Amino acid sequence: SLLDIYLNSAQGFTDANTLDPFGAQLAWNTWLLDTINAGNYYHVIPQYGQKQTKSVTTRGHMGEMVFALGGNYANRLYLGASLNLPFVSYTEQSEFTESVENDTVFNLKSYKVEQYLGTEGQGFNLKLGIIFKPVEFIRIGGAFHTPSVMELSDDYSSSIKSYFTTGSYESE
């Protein structure tokens, strides 16, 4: 069960407010984890055999805007330069559901974990090139590309909703 992972990360913490806010603390807030005594936790799936489903949707793209300049001098020396502005956009959404049949111990029916990750960013790089023709049939060239300097920012969220026969609970 995914609750085993949350349970292992919670063990030893005497204050539930210090648990991982994107995992074990959400399970705690929705009554999927509870304590026997301070720092000793258990989860509400007493017997394994539950049904698990997970779906993940990802979308994204990376592009680049280019400003370029080139020159030809006496048909022997060719120079080129470009300032490039790359940009990135990526999203990932996942939904994990675990359901239990006929739980008479804790009355859990199911729970759902939803997670979102969004990454946006932009940057810049420079490319320079040269071609030299000492004679008509010989061309000597070279290029220099700088690494892209990127600034990326992430947006992450996670939520759990638990469904018991007595009611439901949600935490973000």
Short mmCIF file of C-alpha atoms in Angstrom, two decimals:
data_model
loop_
_atom_site.label_atom_id
_atom_site.label_comp_id
_atom_site.label_asym_id
_atom_site.label_seq_id
_atom_site.Cartn_x
_atom_site.Cartn_y
_atom_site.Cartn_z
CA SER A 1 0.00 0.00 0.00
CA LEU A 2 1.09 3.57 -0.60
CA LEU A 3 0.19 4.11 3.05
CA ASP A 4 3.20 1.93 3.96
CA ILE A 5 5.47 4.63 2.51
CA TYR A 6 3.72 7.37 4.48
CA LEU A 7 3.82 5.21 7.60
CA ASN A 8 7.58 4.58 7.30
CA SER A 9 8.30 8.29 6.84
CA ALA A 10 6.16 9.19 9.90
CA GLN A 11 7.68 6.72 12.37
CA GLY A 12 9.64 8.40 15.13
CA PHE A 13 8.06 11.86 14.74
CA THR A 14 6.26 12.77 17.96
CA ASP A 15 4.64 15.89 16.48
CA ALA A 16 2.41 15.25 13.44
CA ASN A 17 2.89 18.88 12.35
CA THR A 18 6.53 18.08 11.48
CA LEU A 19 5.63 15.26 9.06
CA ASP A 20 6.24 15.61 5.30
CA PRO A 21 3.61 18.19 4.24
CA PHE A 22 3.21 16.58 0.79
CA GLY A 23 2.81 13.00 2.04
CA ALA A 24 2.54 11.65 5.58
CA GLN A 25 1.00 14.83 7.00
CA LEU A 26 -1.78 14.70 4.38
CA ALA A 27 -2.45 11.06 5.32
CA TRP A 28 -2.52 12.09 8.99
CA ASN A 29 -4.97 14.94 8.29
CA THR A 30 -7.36 12.59 6.47
CA TRP A 31 -7.31 9.86 9.14
CA LEU A 32 -5.33 7.40 7.00
CA LEU A 33 -2.53 7.46 9.60
CA ASP A 34 -3.01 7.50 13.35
CA THR A 35 -0.85 6.99 16.43
CA ILE A 36 -0.65 4.19 18.94
CA ASN A 37 1.45 6.48 21.13
CA ALA A 38 3.77 9.43 20.45
CA GLY A 39 6.02 8.62 17.49
CA ASN A 40 4.48 5.19 16.80
CA TYR A 41 2.04 5.25 13.87
CA TYR A 42 -0.22 2.79 12.06
CA HIS A 43 -2.32 3.04 8.89
CA VAL A 44 -5.95 2.08 8.26
CA ILE A 45 -5.49 -0.78 5.79
CA PRO A 46 -5.53 -3.83 8.06
CA GLN A 47 -5.31 -6.46 5.32
CA TYR A 48 -3.67 -6.23 1.93
CA GLY A 49 -5.42 -7.08 -1.33
CA GLN A 50 -6.77 -3.61 -2.07
CA LYS A 51 -7.27 -2.37 -5.63
CA GLN A 52 -4.79 0.28 -6.81
CA THR A 53 -4.97 2.49 -9.89
CA LYS A 54 -2.71 5.30 -11.04
CA SER A 55 -2.86 7.63 -14.01
CA VAL A 56 -0.24 10.18 -15.01
CA THR A 57 -0.69 12.91 -17.62
CA THR A 58 2.35 14.86 -18.81
CA ARG A 59 2.50 17.77 -21.22
CA GLY A 60 5.30 20.06 -22.20
CA HIS A 61 7.32 21.82 -24.80
CA MET A 62 10.65 23.51 -25.26
CA GLY A 63 11.25 26.22 -27.83
CA GLU A 64 13.75 28.89 -28.70
CA MET A 65 13.54 32.42 -30.09
CA VAL A 66 16.61 33.33 -32.17
CA PHE A 67 18.09 36.68 -33.13
CA ALA A 68 20.80 36.10 -35.75
CA LEU A 69 23.26 38.21 -37.70
CA GLY A 70 25.60 37.14 -40.48
CA GLY A 71 28.15 38.78 -42.72
CA ASN A 72 30.17 38.03 -45.86
CA TYR A 73 33.46 39.79 -46.47
CA ALA A 74 34.95 39.56 -49.98
CA ASN A 75 33.44 36.09 -50.44
CA ARG A 76 36.31 34.73 -48.29
CA LEU A 77 35.28 35.32 -44.69
CA TYR A 78 31.81 34.49 -43.40
CA LEU A 79 30.81 35.39 -39.84
CA GLY A 80 27.63 34.56 -37.97
CA ALA A 81 26.27 35.10 -34.49
CA SER A 82 23.00 34.43 -32.75
CA LEU A 83 21.47 35.29 -29.41
CA ASN A 84 19.04 32.53 -28.48
CA LEU A 85 16.27 32.65 -25.90
CA PRO A 86 15.11 29.11 -24.99
CA PHE A 87 11.90 28.58 -23.01
CA VAL A 88 10.41 25.55 -21.26
CA SER A 89 6.93 24.59 -20.09
CA TYR A 90 6.13 21.22 -18.48
CA THR A 91 3.24 19.86 -16.41
CA GLU A 92 2.65 16.50 -14.79
CA GLN A 93 -0.57 15.51 -13.07
CA SER A 94 -1.06 12.18 -11.35
CA GLU A 95 -3.95 10.51 -9.57
CA PHE A 96 -3.52 7.43 -7.38
CA THR A 97 -6.53 5.60 -5.94
CA GLU A 98 -6.57 2.73 -3.50
CA SER A 99 -9.87 1.04 -2.59
CA VAL A 100 -10.72 -1.58 0.01
CA GLU A 101 -13.67 -3.95 -0.02
CA ASN A 102 -15.55 -4.88 3.16
CA ASP A 103 -13.26 -3.17 5.68
CA THR A 104 -14.97 -3.78 9.01
CA VAL A 105 -12.02 -2.66 11.16
CA PHE A 106 -11.59 1.01 10.13
CA ASN A 107 -14.51 1.31 7.65
CA LEU A 108 -12.25 2.67 4.90
CA LYS A 109 -13.74 2.54 1.41
CA SER A 110 -10.98 4.28 -0.56
CA TYR A 111 -8.64 7.22 -0.78
CA LYS A 112 -7.27 9.29 -3.64
CA VAL A 113 -3.91 11.10 -3.91
CA GLU A 114 -3.62 13.87 -6.50
CA GLN A 115 -0.28 15.48 -7.32
CA TYR A 116 0.65 18.33 -9.65
CA LEU A 117 4.04 19.53 -10.88
CA GLY A 118 4.46 22.53 -13.17
CA THR A 119 7.81 23.81 -14.41
CA GLU A 120 8.22 27.05 -16.36
CA GLY A 121 11.43 28.75 -17.39
CA GLN A 122 13.48 30.74 -19.82
CA GLY A 123 17.13 31.44 -20.49
CA PHE A 124 19.70 32.51 -23.03
CA ASN A 125 22.73 31.27 -24.95
CA LEU A 126 25.07 32.55 -27.65
CA LYS A 127 26.34 30.89 -30.83
CA LEU A 128 29.20 32.16 -32.99
CA GLY A 129 30.47 30.79 -36.27
CA ILE A 130 33.14 31.51 -38.85
CA ILE A 131 34.02 30.13 -42.30
CA PHE A 132 37.22 31.12 -44.11
CA LYS A 133 37.95 30.29 -47.77
CA PRO A 134 41.70 30.79 -48.43
CA VAL A 135 41.14 29.46 -51.99
CA GLU A 136 37.94 28.57 -53.84
CA PHE A 137 38.00 24.82 -53.14
CA ILE A 138 39.02 24.91 -49.43
CA ARG A 139 36.78 25.98 -46.60
CA ILE A 140 37.87 26.17 -42.96
CA GLY A 141 35.20 26.69 -40.35
CA GLY A 142 34.51 26.69 -36.65
CA ALA A 143 31.72 27.33 -34.23
CA PHE A 144 31.39 28.19 -30.57
CA HIS A 145 28.21 27.55 -28.58
CA THR A 146 27.84 28.70 -24.99
CA PRO A 147 25.84 26.59 -22.55
CA SER A 148 22.26 27.70 -22.00
CA VAL A 149 21.74 29.62 -18.78
CA MET A 150 18.23 28.79 -17.60
CA GLU A 151 16.03 29.96 -14.76
CA LEU A 152 13.33 27.42 -13.94
CA SER A 153 10.58 27.62 -11.35
CA ASP A 154 8.50 24.73 -10.04
CA ASP A 155 4.97 24.70 -8.69
CA TYR A 156 4.08 21.55 -6.75
CA SER A 157 0.95 20.53 -4.91
CA SER A 158 -0.44 17.35 -3.40
CA SER A 159 -3.80 16.44 -1.90
CA ILE A 160 -5.44 13.39 -0.36
CA LYS A 161 -9.13 12.67 -0.01
CA SER A 162 -10.21 9.69 2.09
CA TYR A 163 -13.63 8.03 1.97
CA PHE A 164 -14.90 6.12 4.98
CA THR A 165 -18.37 4.67 5.49
CA THR A 166 -18.85 7.38 8.15
CA GLY A 167 -17.72 10.33 5.97
CA SER A 168 -14.90 11.77 3.91
CA TYR A 169 -11.87 13.97 4.68
CA GLU A 170 -9.65 16.10 2.46
CA SER A 171 -6.28 17.81 2.93
CA GLU A 172 -4.04 19.81 0.58
#
